[in-house]
């Protein structure tokens, strides 16, 4: 008999015994809370340029309204999971990588300026509302664009795949057809207006307010008074009802206790106050136990 065939059972037996002797390492739990409890680590995603919601501060650390909320959510999760300690890791994400990073478990919770949409809900979970915002646009002060119809035929910078991108493309139904200039970040969008590659940059209005009031290009920019859309912001996480409940429990406590007032004052310029719409967000989402 051919020796190769005689040797085959021996090789198979050896391989099987080797597999039994060296079982694969246990995979981390698929359940988000179980993984957080097992590793005592919470991975928070943040944006580096979505001021005033989520950005890299002057000291290099994450800062902003959503970041401050997530810090308090982290404290609540530590208490809910009865952990002596919880290591918080901050992971930068972009408009392009934020959803994939949540889906594949790179981050447990995204603390940015993400609009809640039905399309995104097919892929990920969202917390209760943390903010209500709308899209608008900036242009050069020397060549201001005031209204949406004035965008027709103009070069408008936008981050592709965002809700603002979809809103701008929907303007064609009103006979408004901008010429799209693709950018990757808010910083690049503002720069495109400053250097003339684009005549306007469109994104969420409060982010633009942060650039006009606090950014280095503020004096050279004009912010339109017109809203292109109205959207709700939420914290984003993997599809996990237990994790969503834990995060919403934390947010409800922040709203009920009045801690949200401290978060607001810490995140926005002195003298700023929540609009009646934002006050309603806090009241409506201060859910009882």
PDB file of C-alpha atoms in Angstrom:
ATOM      1  CA  UNK A   1       0.000   0.000   0.000  1.00  0.00           C
ATOM      2  CA  UNK A   2       1.173   3.512  -0.716  1.00  0.00           C
ATOM      3  CA  UNK A   3       2.991   4.880   2.341  1.00  0.00           C
ATOM      4  CA  UNK A   4       1.470   8.318   1.802  1.00  0.00           C
ATOM      5  CA  UNK A   5      -2.031   6.941   2.492  1.00  0.00           C
ATOM      6  CA  UNK A   6      -0.769   5.002   5.531  1.00  0.00           C
ATOM      7  CA  UNK A   7       0.642   8.206   6.956  1.00  0.00           C
ATOM      8  CA  UNK A   8      -2.554  10.214   6.458  1.00  0.00           C
ATOM      9  CA  UNK A   9      -4.500   8.881   9.516  1.00  0.00           C
ATOM     10  CA  UNK A  10      -1.458   9.533  11.692  1.00  0.00           C
ATOM     11  CA  UNK A  11      -1.240  13.122  10.480  1.00  0.00           C
ATOM     12  CA  UNK A  12      -4.963  13.706  11.036  1.00  0.00           C
ATOM     13  CA  UNK A  13      -4.807  12.217  14.535  1.00  0.00           C
ATOM     14  CA  UNK A  14      -1.802  14.363  15.405  1.00  0.00           C
ATOM     15  CA  UNK A  15      -3.542  17.487  14.149  1.00  0.00           C
ATOM     16  CA  UNK A  16      -6.697  16.749  16.140  1.00  0.00           C
ATOM     17  CA  UNK A  17      -4.729  16.047  19.306  1.00  0.00           C
ATOM     18  CA  UNK A  18      -2.802  19.275  18.813  1.00  0.00           C
ATOM     19  CA  UNK A  19      -6.032  21.218  18.475  1.00  0.00           C
ATOM     20  CA  UNK A  20      -7.396  19.690  21.673  1.00  0.00           C
ATOM     21  CA  UNK A  21      -4.176  20.335  23.546  1.00  0.00           C
ATOM     22  CA  UNK A  22      -4.161  24.024  22.545  1.00  0.00           C
ATOM     23  CA  UNK A  23      -7.766  25.307  22.606  1.00  0.00           C
ATOM     24  CA  UNK A  24      -8.314  28.814  21.221  1.00  0.00           C
ATOM     25  CA  UNK A  25      -8.294  31.669  23.694  1.00  0.00           C
ATOM     26  CA  UNK A  26     -11.721  32.693  24.940  1.00  0.00           C
ATOM     27  CA  UNK A  27     -13.150  35.519  22.853  1.00  0.00           C
ATOM     28  CA  UNK A  28     -14.389  38.640  24.645  1.00  0.00           C
ATOM     29  CA  UNK A  29     -18.154  38.652  25.255  1.00  0.00           C
ATOM     30  CA  UNK A  30     -20.300  39.957  22.413  1.00  0.00           C
ATOM     31  CA  UNK A  31     -22.494  41.715  24.987  1.00  0.00           C
ATOM     32  CA  UNK A  32     -21.141  45.260  25.441  1.00  0.00           C
ATOM     33  CA  UNK A  33     -21.758  45.544  29.190  1.00  0.00           C
ATOM     34  CA  UNK A  34     -20.288  42.088  29.816  1.00  0.00           C
ATOM     35  CA  UNK A  35     -17.145  43.019  27.896  1.00  0.00           C
ATOM     36  CA  UNK A  36     -16.827  46.327  29.743  1.00  0.00           C
ATOM     37  CA  UNK A  37     -17.227  44.554  33.078  1.00  0.00           C
ATOM     38  CA  UNK A  38     -14.781  41.789  32.169  1.00  0.00           C
ATOM     39  CA  UNK A  39     -12.059  44.149  30.927  1.00  0.00           C
ATOM     40  CA  UNK A  40     -12.907  47.075  33.231  1.00  0.00           C
ATOM     41  CA  UNK A  41     -12.357  49.244  30.164  1.00  0.00           C
ATOM     42  CA  UNK A  42     -14.699  51.625  28.338  1.00  0.00           C
ATOM     43  CA  UNK A  43     -13.653  52.754  24.851  1.00  0.00           C
ATOM     44  CA  UNK A  44     -15.104  56.135  23.916  1.00  0.00           C
ATOM     45  CA  UNK A  45     -14.924  57.515  20.390  1.00  0.00           C
ATOM     46  CA  UNK A  46     -14.537  61.267  19.907  1.00  0.00           C
ATOM     47  CA  UNK A  47     -14.159  63.688  17.017  1.00  0.00           C
ATOM     48  CA  UNK A  48     -11.061  65.865  16.870  1.00  0.00           C
ATOM     49  CA  UNK A  49     -12.662  68.798  15.046  1.00  0.00           C
ATOM     50  CA  UNK A  50     -16.400  68.901  15.869  1.00  0.00           C
ATOM     51  CA  UNK A  51     -16.247  71.910  18.197  1.00  0.00           C
ATOM     52  CA  UNK A  52     -18.118  72.626  20.493  1.00  0.00           C
ATOM     53  CA  UNK A  53     -19.414  69.050  20.792  1.00  0.00           C
ATOM     54  CA  UNK A  54     -16.332  66.884  20.436  1.00  0.00           C
ATOM     55  CA  UNK A  55     -12.805  68.047  19.686  1.00  0.00           C
ATOM     56  CA  UNK A  56      -9.190  67.951  20.773  1.00  0.00           C
ATOM     57  CA  UNK A  57      -8.594  70.674  23.346  1.00  0.00           C
ATOM     58  CA  UNK A  58      -5.541  72.904  23.662  1.00  0.00           C
ATOM     59  CA  UNK A  59      -3.974  70.347  26.002  1.00  0.00           C
ATOM     60  CA  UNK A  60      -4.552  67.538  23.495  1.00  0.00           C
ATOM     61  CA  UNK A  61      -7.309  65.922  25.563  1.00  0.00           C
ATOM     62  CA  UNK A  62     -10.870  65.326  24.290  1.00  0.00           C
ATOM     63  CA  UNK A  63     -13.226  68.215  25.079  1.00  0.00           C
ATOM     64  CA  UNK A  64     -16.731  69.436  24.297  1.00  0.00           C
ATOM     65  CA  UNK A  65     -20.374  68.989  25.222  1.00  0.00           C
ATOM     66  CA  UNK A  66     -20.698  65.353  24.085  1.00  0.00           C
ATOM     67  CA  UNK A  67     -17.363  64.479  25.672  1.00  0.00           C
ATOM     68  CA  UNK A  68     -18.471  65.912  29.028  1.00  0.00           C
ATOM     69  CA  UNK A  69     -21.712  63.936  28.807  1.00  0.00           C
ATOM     70  CA  UNK A  70     -19.778  60.749  28.075  1.00  0.00           C
ATOM     71  CA  UNK A  71     -17.458  61.306  31.041  1.00  0.00           C
ATOM     72  CA  UNK A  72     -20.515  61.348  33.283  1.00  0.00           C
ATOM     73  CA  UNK A  73     -22.032  58.346  31.493  1.00  0.00           C
ATOM     74  CA  UNK A  74     -18.772  56.488  32.172  1.00  0.00           C
ATOM     75  CA  UNK A  75     -19.089  57.242  35.883  1.00  0.00           C
ATOM     76  CA  UNK A  76     -22.654  55.970  35.865  1.00  0.00           C
ATOM     77  CA  UNK A  77     -21.688  52.762  34.030  1.00  0.00           C
ATOM     78  CA  UNK A  78     -18.977  52.113  36.601  1.00  0.00           C
ATOM     79  CA  UNK A  79     -21.598  52.411  39.338  1.00  0.00           C
ATOM     80  CA  UNK A  80     -24.211  50.344  37.476  1.00  0.00           C
ATOM     81  CA  UNK A  81     -21.688  47.549  36.864  1.00  0.00           C
ATOM     82  CA  UNK A  82     -20.399  47.792  40.458  1.00  0.00           C
ATOM     83  CA  UNK A  83     -16.788  48.175  39.368  1.00  0.00           C
ATOM     84  CA  UNK A  84     -14.055  49.441  41.680  1.00  0.00           C
ATOM     85  CA  UNK A  85     -12.388  51.068  38.694  1.00  0.00           C
ATOM     86  CA  UNK A  86     -13.142  51.690  35.033  1.00  0.00           C
ATOM     87  CA  UNK A  87     -10.381  52.597  32.605  1.00  0.00           C
ATOM     88  CA  UNK A  88     -11.660  55.068  29.985  1.00  0.00           C
ATOM     89  CA  UNK A  89      -9.864  55.006  26.637  1.00  0.00           C
ATOM     90  CA  UNK A  90     -10.470  57.817  24.124  1.00  0.00           C
ATOM     91  CA  UNK A  91     -10.261  56.802  20.461  1.00  0.00           C
ATOM     92  CA  UNK A  92     -10.385  59.392  17.634  1.00  0.00           C
ATOM     93  CA  UNK A  93     -12.986  58.795  14.910  1.00  0.00           C
ATOM     94  CA  UNK A  94     -14.004  60.753  11.829  1.00  0.00           C
ATOM     95  CA  UNK A  95     -17.259  61.284   9.977  1.00  0.00           C
ATOM     96  CA  UNK A  96     -16.249  58.349   7.770  1.00  0.00           C
ATOM     97  CA  UNK A  97     -15.011  55.936  10.448  1.00  0.00           C
ATOM     98  CA  UNK A  98     -17.463  56.588  13.301  1.00  0.00           C
ATOM     99  CA  UNK A  99     -20.207  54.131  12.263  1.00  0.00           C
ATOM    100  CA  UNK A 100     -17.796  51.305  11.271  1.00  0.00           C
ATOM    101  CA  UNK A 101     -15.842  51.824  14.514  1.00  0.00           C
ATOM    102  CA  UNK A 102     -19.024  51.354  16.529  1.00  0.00           C
ATOM    103  CA  UNK A 103     -20.205  48.370  14.489  1.00  0.00           C
ATOM    104  CA  UNK A 104     -16.924  46.443  14.742  1.00  0.00           C
ATOM    105  CA  UNK A 105     -16.482  47.158  18.454  1.00  0.00           C
ATOM    106  CA  UNK A 106     -13.476  49.461  18.154  1.00  0.00           C
ATOM    107  CA  UNK A 107     -15.415  51.893  20.344  1.00  0.00           C
ATOM    108  CA  UNK A 108     -18.198  51.134  22.825  1.00  0.00           C
ATOM    109  CA  UNK A 109     -19.793  54.572  22.664  1.00  0.00           C
ATOM    110  CA  UNK A 110     -19.319  57.417  20.194  1.00  0.00           C
ATOM    111  CA  UNK A 111     -19.326  60.873  21.758  1.00  0.00           C
ATOM    112  CA  UNK A 112     -19.523  63.245  18.829  1.00  0.00           C
ATOM    113  CA  UNK A 113     -22.035  65.218  16.803  1.00  0.00           C
ATOM    114  CA  UNK A 114     -23.871  62.340  15.159  1.00  0.00           C
ATOM    115  CA  UNK A 115     -27.393  62.801  13.832  1.00  0.00           C
ATOM    116  CA  UNK A 116     -29.847  60.010  14.514  1.00  0.00           C
ATOM    117  CA  UNK A 117     -31.344  58.673  11.277  1.00  0.00           C
ATOM    118  CA  UNK A 118     -33.345  55.588  10.344  1.00  0.00           C
ATOM    119  CA  UNK A 119     -30.613  54.533   7.933  1.00  0.00           C
ATOM    120  CA  UNK A 120     -28.030  54.560  10.717  1.00  0.00           C
ATOM    121  CA  UNK A 121     -30.424  52.775  13.067  1.00  0.00           C
ATOM    122  CA  UNK A 122     -30.283  49.822  10.677  1.00  0.00           C
ATOM    123  CA  UNK A 123     -26.626  49.446  11.666  1.00  0.00           C
ATOM    124  CA  UNK A 124     -26.209  50.794  15.207  1.00  0.00           C
ATOM    125  CA  UNK A 125     -28.101  51.858  18.332  1.00  0.00           C
ATOM    126  CA  UNK A 126     -28.603  55.393  19.609  1.00  0.00           C
ATOM    127  CA  UNK A 127     -29.169  56.905  23.023  1.00  0.00           C
ATOM    128  CA  UNK A 128     -32.019  59.261  23.771  1.00  0.00           C
ATOM    129  CA  UNK A 129     -31.603  62.755  22.315  1.00  0.00           C
ATOM    130  CA  UNK A 130     -28.767  64.909  23.660  1.00  0.00           C
ATOM    131  CA  UNK A 131     -29.171  67.900  21.312  1.00  0.00           C
ATOM    132  CA  UNK A 132     -31.279  69.331  18.502  1.00  0.00           C
ATOM    133  CA  UNK A 133     -29.390  71.011  15.699  1.00  0.00           C
ATOM    134  CA  UNK A 134     -29.726  72.030  12.065  1.00  0.00           C
ATOM    135  CA  UNK A 135     -27.442  72.336   9.068  1.00  0.00           C
ATOM    136  CA  UNK A 136     -26.327  75.715   7.744  1.00  0.00           C
ATOM    137  CA  UNK A 137     -23.349  77.135   5.867  1.00  0.00           C
ATOM    138  CA  UNK A 138     -20.570  79.719   5.997  1.00  0.00           C
ATOM    139  CA  UNK A 139     -19.040  81.779   3.232  1.00  0.00           C
ATOM    140  CA  UNK A 140     -16.397  84.481   2.992  1.00  0.00           C
ATOM    141  CA  UNK A 141     -17.344  87.812   4.549  1.00  0.00           C
ATOM    142  CA  UNK A 142     -16.051  89.467   1.386  1.00  0.00           C
ATOM    143  CA  UNK A 143     -18.410  87.364  -0.789  1.00  0.00           C
ATOM    144  CA  UNK A 144     -21.283  86.384   1.509  1.00  0.00           C
ATOM    145  CA  UNK A 145     -23.950  83.842   0.584  1.00  0.00           C
ATOM    146  CA  UNK A 146     -27.064  84.491   2.642  1.00  0.00           C
ATOM    147  CA  UNK A 147     -29.761  82.063   1.531  1.00  0.00           C
ATOM    148  CA  UNK A 148     -30.064  78.488   0.269  1.00  0.00           C
ATOM    149  CA  UNK A 149     -31.198  79.531  -3.247  1.00  0.00           C
ATOM    150  CA  UNK A 150     -27.954  81.507  -3.535  1.00  0.00           C
ATOM    151  CA  UNK A 151     -26.026  78.206  -3.358  1.00  0.00           C
ATOM    152  CA  UNK A 152     -27.205  77.317  -6.863  1.00  0.00           C
ATOM    153  CA  UNK A 153     -24.145  76.882  -9.080  1.00  0.00           C
ATOM    154  CA  UNK A 154     -21.801  77.712  -6.190  1.00  0.00           C
ATOM    155  CA  UNK A 155     -18.916  75.485  -5.076  1.00  0.00           C
ATOM    156  CA  UNK A 156     -19.994  74.102  -1.698  1.00  0.00           C
ATOM    157  CA  UNK A 157     -17.668  72.003   0.456  1.00  0.00           C
ATOM    158  CA  UNK A 158     -19.261  69.124   2.365  1.00  0.00           C
ATOM    159  CA  UNK A 159     -18.210  65.890   4.056  1.00  0.00           C
ATOM    160  CA  UNK A 160     -19.658  63.029   1.956  1.00  0.00           C
ATOM    161  CA  UNK A 161     -22.042  60.576   3.581  1.00  0.00           C
ATOM    162  CA  UNK A 162     -23.189  63.022   6.264  1.00  0.00           C
ATOM    163  CA  UNK A 163     -26.770  64.125   6.762  1.00  0.00           C
ATOM    164  CA  UNK A 164     -25.787  67.590   5.509  1.00  0.00           C
ATOM    165  CA  UNK A 165     -24.517  66.006   2.292  1.00  0.00           C
ATOM    166  CA  UNK A 166     -27.905  64.365   1.754  1.00  0.00           C
ATOM    167  CA  UNK A 167     -29.754  67.597   2.562  1.00  0.00           C
ATOM    168  CA  UNK A 168     -27.688  69.547   0.027  1.00  0.00           C
ATOM    169  CA  UNK A 169     -28.317  66.959  -2.669  1.00  0.00           C
ATOM    170  CA  UNK A 170     -32.017  67.146  -1.870  1.00  0.00           C
ATOM    171  CA  UNK A 171     -32.009  70.855  -2.752  1.00  0.00           C
ATOM    172  CA  UNK A 172     -32.202  69.813  -6.398  1.00  0.00           C
ATOM    173  CA  UNK A 173     -35.932  69.284  -5.821  1.00  0.00           C
ATOM    174  CA  UNK A 174     -36.128  73.061  -5.329  1.00  0.00           C
ATOM    175  CA  UNK A 175     -34.046  73.777  -8.412  1.00  0.00           C
ATOM    176  CA  UNK A 176     -30.913  74.454  -6.346  1.00  0.00           C
ATOM    177  CA  UNK A 177     -27.839  72.632  -7.656  1.00  0.00           C
ATOM    178  CA  UNK A 178     -24.553  73.364  -5.844  1.00  0.00           C
ATOM    179  CA  UNK A 179     -21.229  72.157  -7.219  1.00  0.00           C
ATOM    180  CA  UNK A 180     -19.931  69.753  -4.576  1.00  0.00           C
ATOM    181  CA  UNK A 181     -16.392  69.995  -3.205  1.00  0.00           C
ATOM    182  CA  UNK A 182     -15.507  66.938  -1.125  1.00  0.00           C
ATOM    183  CA  UNK A 183     -13.654  67.434   2.181  1.00  0.00           C
ATOM    184  CA  UNK A 184     -12.820  65.000   4.975  1.00  0.00           C
ATOM    185  CA  UNK A 185     -13.022  67.188   8.084  1.00  0.00           C
ATOM    186  CA  UNK A 186     -14.570  70.419   9.355  1.00  0.00           C
ATOM    187  CA  UNK A 187     -11.104  71.972   9.443  1.00  0.00           C
ATOM    188  CA  UNK A 188     -10.589  71.136   5.779  1.00  0.00           C
ATOM    189  CA  UNK A 189     -14.034  72.521   4.919  1.00  0.00           C
ATOM    190  CA  UNK A 190     -13.288  75.878   6.545  1.00  0.00           C
ATOM    191  CA  UNK A 191      -9.878  75.958   4.854  1.00  0.00           C
ATOM    192  CA  UNK A 192     -11.519  75.311   1.471  1.00  0.00           C
ATOM    193  CA  UNK A 193     -13.587  78.484   1.893  1.00  0.00           C
ATOM    194  CA  UNK A 194     -10.626  80.528   3.077  1.00  0.00           C
ATOM    195  CA  UNK A 195      -8.349  79.511   0.190  1.00  0.00           C
ATOM    196  CA  UNK A 196     -11.059  79.812  -2.470  1.00  0.00           C
ATOM    197  CA  UNK A 197     -11.491  76.151  -3.395  1.00  0.00           C
ATOM    198  CA  UNK A 198     -15.098  76.467  -2.228  1.00  0.00           C
ATOM    199  CA  UNK A 199     -17.464  79.395  -1.910  1.00  0.00           C
ATOM    200  CA  UNK A 200     -19.280  77.906   1.093  1.00  0.00           C
ATOM    201  CA  UNK A 201     -18.956  75.106   3.611  1.00  0.00           C
ATOM    202  CA  UNK A 202     -22.071  73.373   4.932  1.00  0.00           C
ATOM    203  CA  UNK A 203     -22.408  71.361   8.133  1.00  0.00           C
ATOM    204  CA  UNK A 204     -24.214  71.490  11.501  1.00  0.00           C
ATOM    205  CA  UNK A 205     -24.856  75.087  12.498  1.00  0.00           C
ATOM    206  CA  UNK A 206     -23.415  75.037  16.015  1.00  0.00           C
ATOM    207  CA  UNK A 207     -20.146  73.618  14.703  1.00  0.00           C
ATOM    208  CA  UNK A 208     -20.020  76.564  12.315  1.00  0.00           C
ATOM    209  CA  UNK A 209     -20.838  78.931  15.188  1.00  0.00           C
ATOM    210  CA  UNK A 210     -17.808  77.535  17.013  1.00  0.00           C
ATOM    211  CA  UNK A 211     -15.620  78.285  13.997  1.00  0.00           C
ATOM    212  CA  UNK A 212     -16.978  81.794  13.463  1.00  0.00           C
ATOM    213  CA  UNK A 213     -16.889  82.819  17.132  1.00  0.00           C
ATOM    214  CA  UNK A 214     -13.885  80.897  18.358  1.00  0.00           C
ATOM    215  CA  UNK A 215     -11.883  79.759  15.350  1.00  0.00           C
ATOM    216  CA  UNK A 216      -8.868  81.546  13.856  1.00  0.00           C
ATOM    217  CA  UNK A 217     -10.816  82.197  10.629  1.00  0.00           C
ATOM    218  CA  UNK A 218     -13.802  83.747  12.410  1.00  0.00           C
ATOM    219  CA  UNK A 219     -13.428  87.333  11.183  1.00  0.00           C
ATOM    220  CA  UNK A 220     -13.177  86.233   7.552  1.00  0.00           C
ATOM    221  CA  UNK A 221     -16.359  84.121   7.587  1.00  0.00           C
ATOM    222  CA  UNK A 222     -20.070  84.920   7.353  1.00  0.00           C
ATOM    223  CA  UNK A 223     -22.599  82.486   8.856  1.00  0.00           C
ATOM    224  CA  UNK A 224     -25.950  82.236   7.104  1.00  0.00           C
ATOM    225  CA  UNK A 225     -29.080  82.741   9.197  1.00  0.00           C
ATOM    226  CA  UNK A 226     -30.859  80.020   7.242  1.00  0.00           C
ATOM    227  CA  UNK A 227     -31.289  76.434   8.415  1.00  0.00           C
ATOM    228  CA  UNK A 228     -31.138  73.739   5.738  1.00  0.00           C
ATOM    229  CA  UNK A 229     -32.508  71.056   8.082  1.00  0.00           C
ATOM    230  CA  UNK A 230     -33.286  70.176  11.695  1.00  0.00           C
ATOM    231  CA  UNK A 231     -31.695  67.075  13.229  1.00  0.00           C
ATOM    232  CA  UNK A 232     -31.324  65.346  16.590  1.00  0.00           C
ATOM    233  CA  UNK A 233     -27.973  64.293  18.051  1.00  0.00           C
ATOM    234  CA  UNK A 234     -27.509  61.120  20.096  1.00  0.00           C
ATOM    235  CA  UNK A 235     -24.668  59.031  21.469  1.00  0.00           C
ATOM    236  CA  UNK A 236     -24.025  56.047  19.206  1.00  0.00           C
ATOM    237  CA  UNK A 237     -23.307  52.436  20.234  1.00  0.00           C
ATOM    238  CA  UNK A 238     -23.541  48.858  18.968  1.00  0.00           C
ATOM    239  CA  UNK A 239     -26.919  47.157  18.644  1.00  0.00           C
ATOM    240  CA  UNK A 240     -27.346  46.117  22.260  1.00  0.00           C
ATOM    241  CA  UNK A 241     -30.548  46.865  24.237  1.00  0.00           C
ATOM    242  CA  UNK A 242     -28.860  46.417  27.630  1.00  0.00           C
ATOM    243  CA  UNK A 243     -26.102  48.883  26.755  1.00  0.00           C
ATOM    244  CA  UNK A 244     -28.650  51.346  25.379  1.00  0.00           C
ATOM    245  CA  UNK A 245     -30.698  51.112  28.576  1.00  0.00           C
ATOM    246  CA  UNK A 246     -27.622  51.665  30.749  1.00  0.00           C
ATOM    247  CA  UNK A 247     -26.599  54.746  28.749  1.00  0.00           C
ATOM    248  CA  UNK A 248     -30.137  56.172  28.803  1.00  0.00           C
ATOM    249  CA  UNK A 249     -30.331  55.567  32.553  1.00  0.00           C
ATOM    250  CA  UNK A 250     -27.155  57.606  32.936  1.00  0.00           C
ATOM    251  CA  UNK A 251     -28.429  60.429  30.712  1.00  0.00           C
ATOM    252  CA  UNK A 252     -31.782  60.539  32.508  1.00  0.00           C
ATOM    253  CA  UNK A 253     -30.017  60.972  35.835  1.00  0.00           C
ATOM    254  CA  UNK A 254     -27.870  63.776  34.376  1.00  0.00           C
ATOM    255  CA  UNK A 255     -31.014  65.568  33.182  1.00  0.00           C
ATOM    256  CA  UNK A 256     -33.036  64.965  36.375  1.00  0.00           C
ATOM    257  CA  UNK A 257     -30.298  66.012  38.777  1.00  0.00           C
ATOM    258  CA  UNK A 258     -29.492  69.295  37.078  1.00  0.00           C
ATOM    259  CA  UNK A 259     -25.961  68.127  36.259  1.00  0.00           C
ATOM    260  CA  UNK A 260     -26.757  68.970  32.635  1.00  0.00           C
ATOM    261  CA  UNK A 261     -26.588  72.669  33.592  1.00  0.00           C
ATOM    262  CA  UNK A 262     -22.952  72.219  34.641  1.00  0.00           C
ATOM    263  CA  UNK A 263     -22.226  70.305  31.432  1.00  0.00           C
ATOM    264  CA  UNK A 264     -23.723  73.139  29.363  1.00  0.00           C
ATOM    265  CA  UNK A 265     -21.829  75.901  31.185  1.00  0.00           C
ATOM    266  CA  UNK A 266     -18.577  73.978  30.899  1.00  0.00           C
ATOM    267  CA  UNK A 267     -19.017  73.405  27.156  1.00  0.00           C
ATOM    268  CA  UNK A 268     -20.268  76.729  25.786  1.00  0.00           C
ATOM    269  CA  UNK A 269     -19.118  80.374  26.032  1.00  0.00           C
ATOM    270  CA  UNK A 270     -19.864  82.339  29.181  1.00  0.00           C
ATOM    271  CA  UNK A 271     -23.350  83.802  29.105  1.00  0.00           C
ATOM    272  CA  UNK A 272     -24.772  81.212  26.708  1.00  0.00           C
ATOM    273  CA  UNK A 273     -28.060  79.655  27.813  1.00  0.00           C
ATOM    274  CA  UNK A 274     -30.004  76.662  26.471  1.00  0.00           C
ATOM    275  CA  UNK A 275     -32.699  77.560  23.958  1.00  0.00           C
ATOM    276  CA  UNK A 276     -36.318  76.632  24.796  1.00  0.00           C
ATOM    277  CA  UNK A 277     -35.956  73.715  22.376  1.00  0.00           C
ATOM    278  CA  UNK A 278     -32.883  72.377  24.192  1.00  0.00           C
ATOM    279  CA  UNK A 279     -34.595  72.878  27.562  1.00  0.00           C
ATOM    280  CA  UNK A 280     -37.444  70.736  26.222  1.00  0.00           C
ATOM    281  CA  UNK A 281     -34.937  68.027  25.254  1.00  0.00           C
ATOM    282  CA  UNK A 282     -33.696  67.919  28.848  1.00  0.00           C
ATOM    283  CA  UNK A 283     -37.194  67.803  30.346  1.00  0.00           C
ATOM    284  CA  UNK A 284     -38.567  65.189  27.949  1.00  0.00           C
ATOM    285  CA  UNK A 285     -35.572  62.883  28.394  1.00  0.00           C
ATOM    286  CA  UNK A 286     -35.349  63.116  32.198  1.00  0.00           C
ATOM    287  CA  UNK A 287     -37.042  59.735  32.422  1.00  0.00           C
ATOM    288  CA  UNK A 288     -38.030  58.357  35.844  1.00  0.00           C
ATOM    289  CA  UNK A 289     -36.828  54.980  37.056  1.00  0.00           C
TER     290      UNK A 289
END
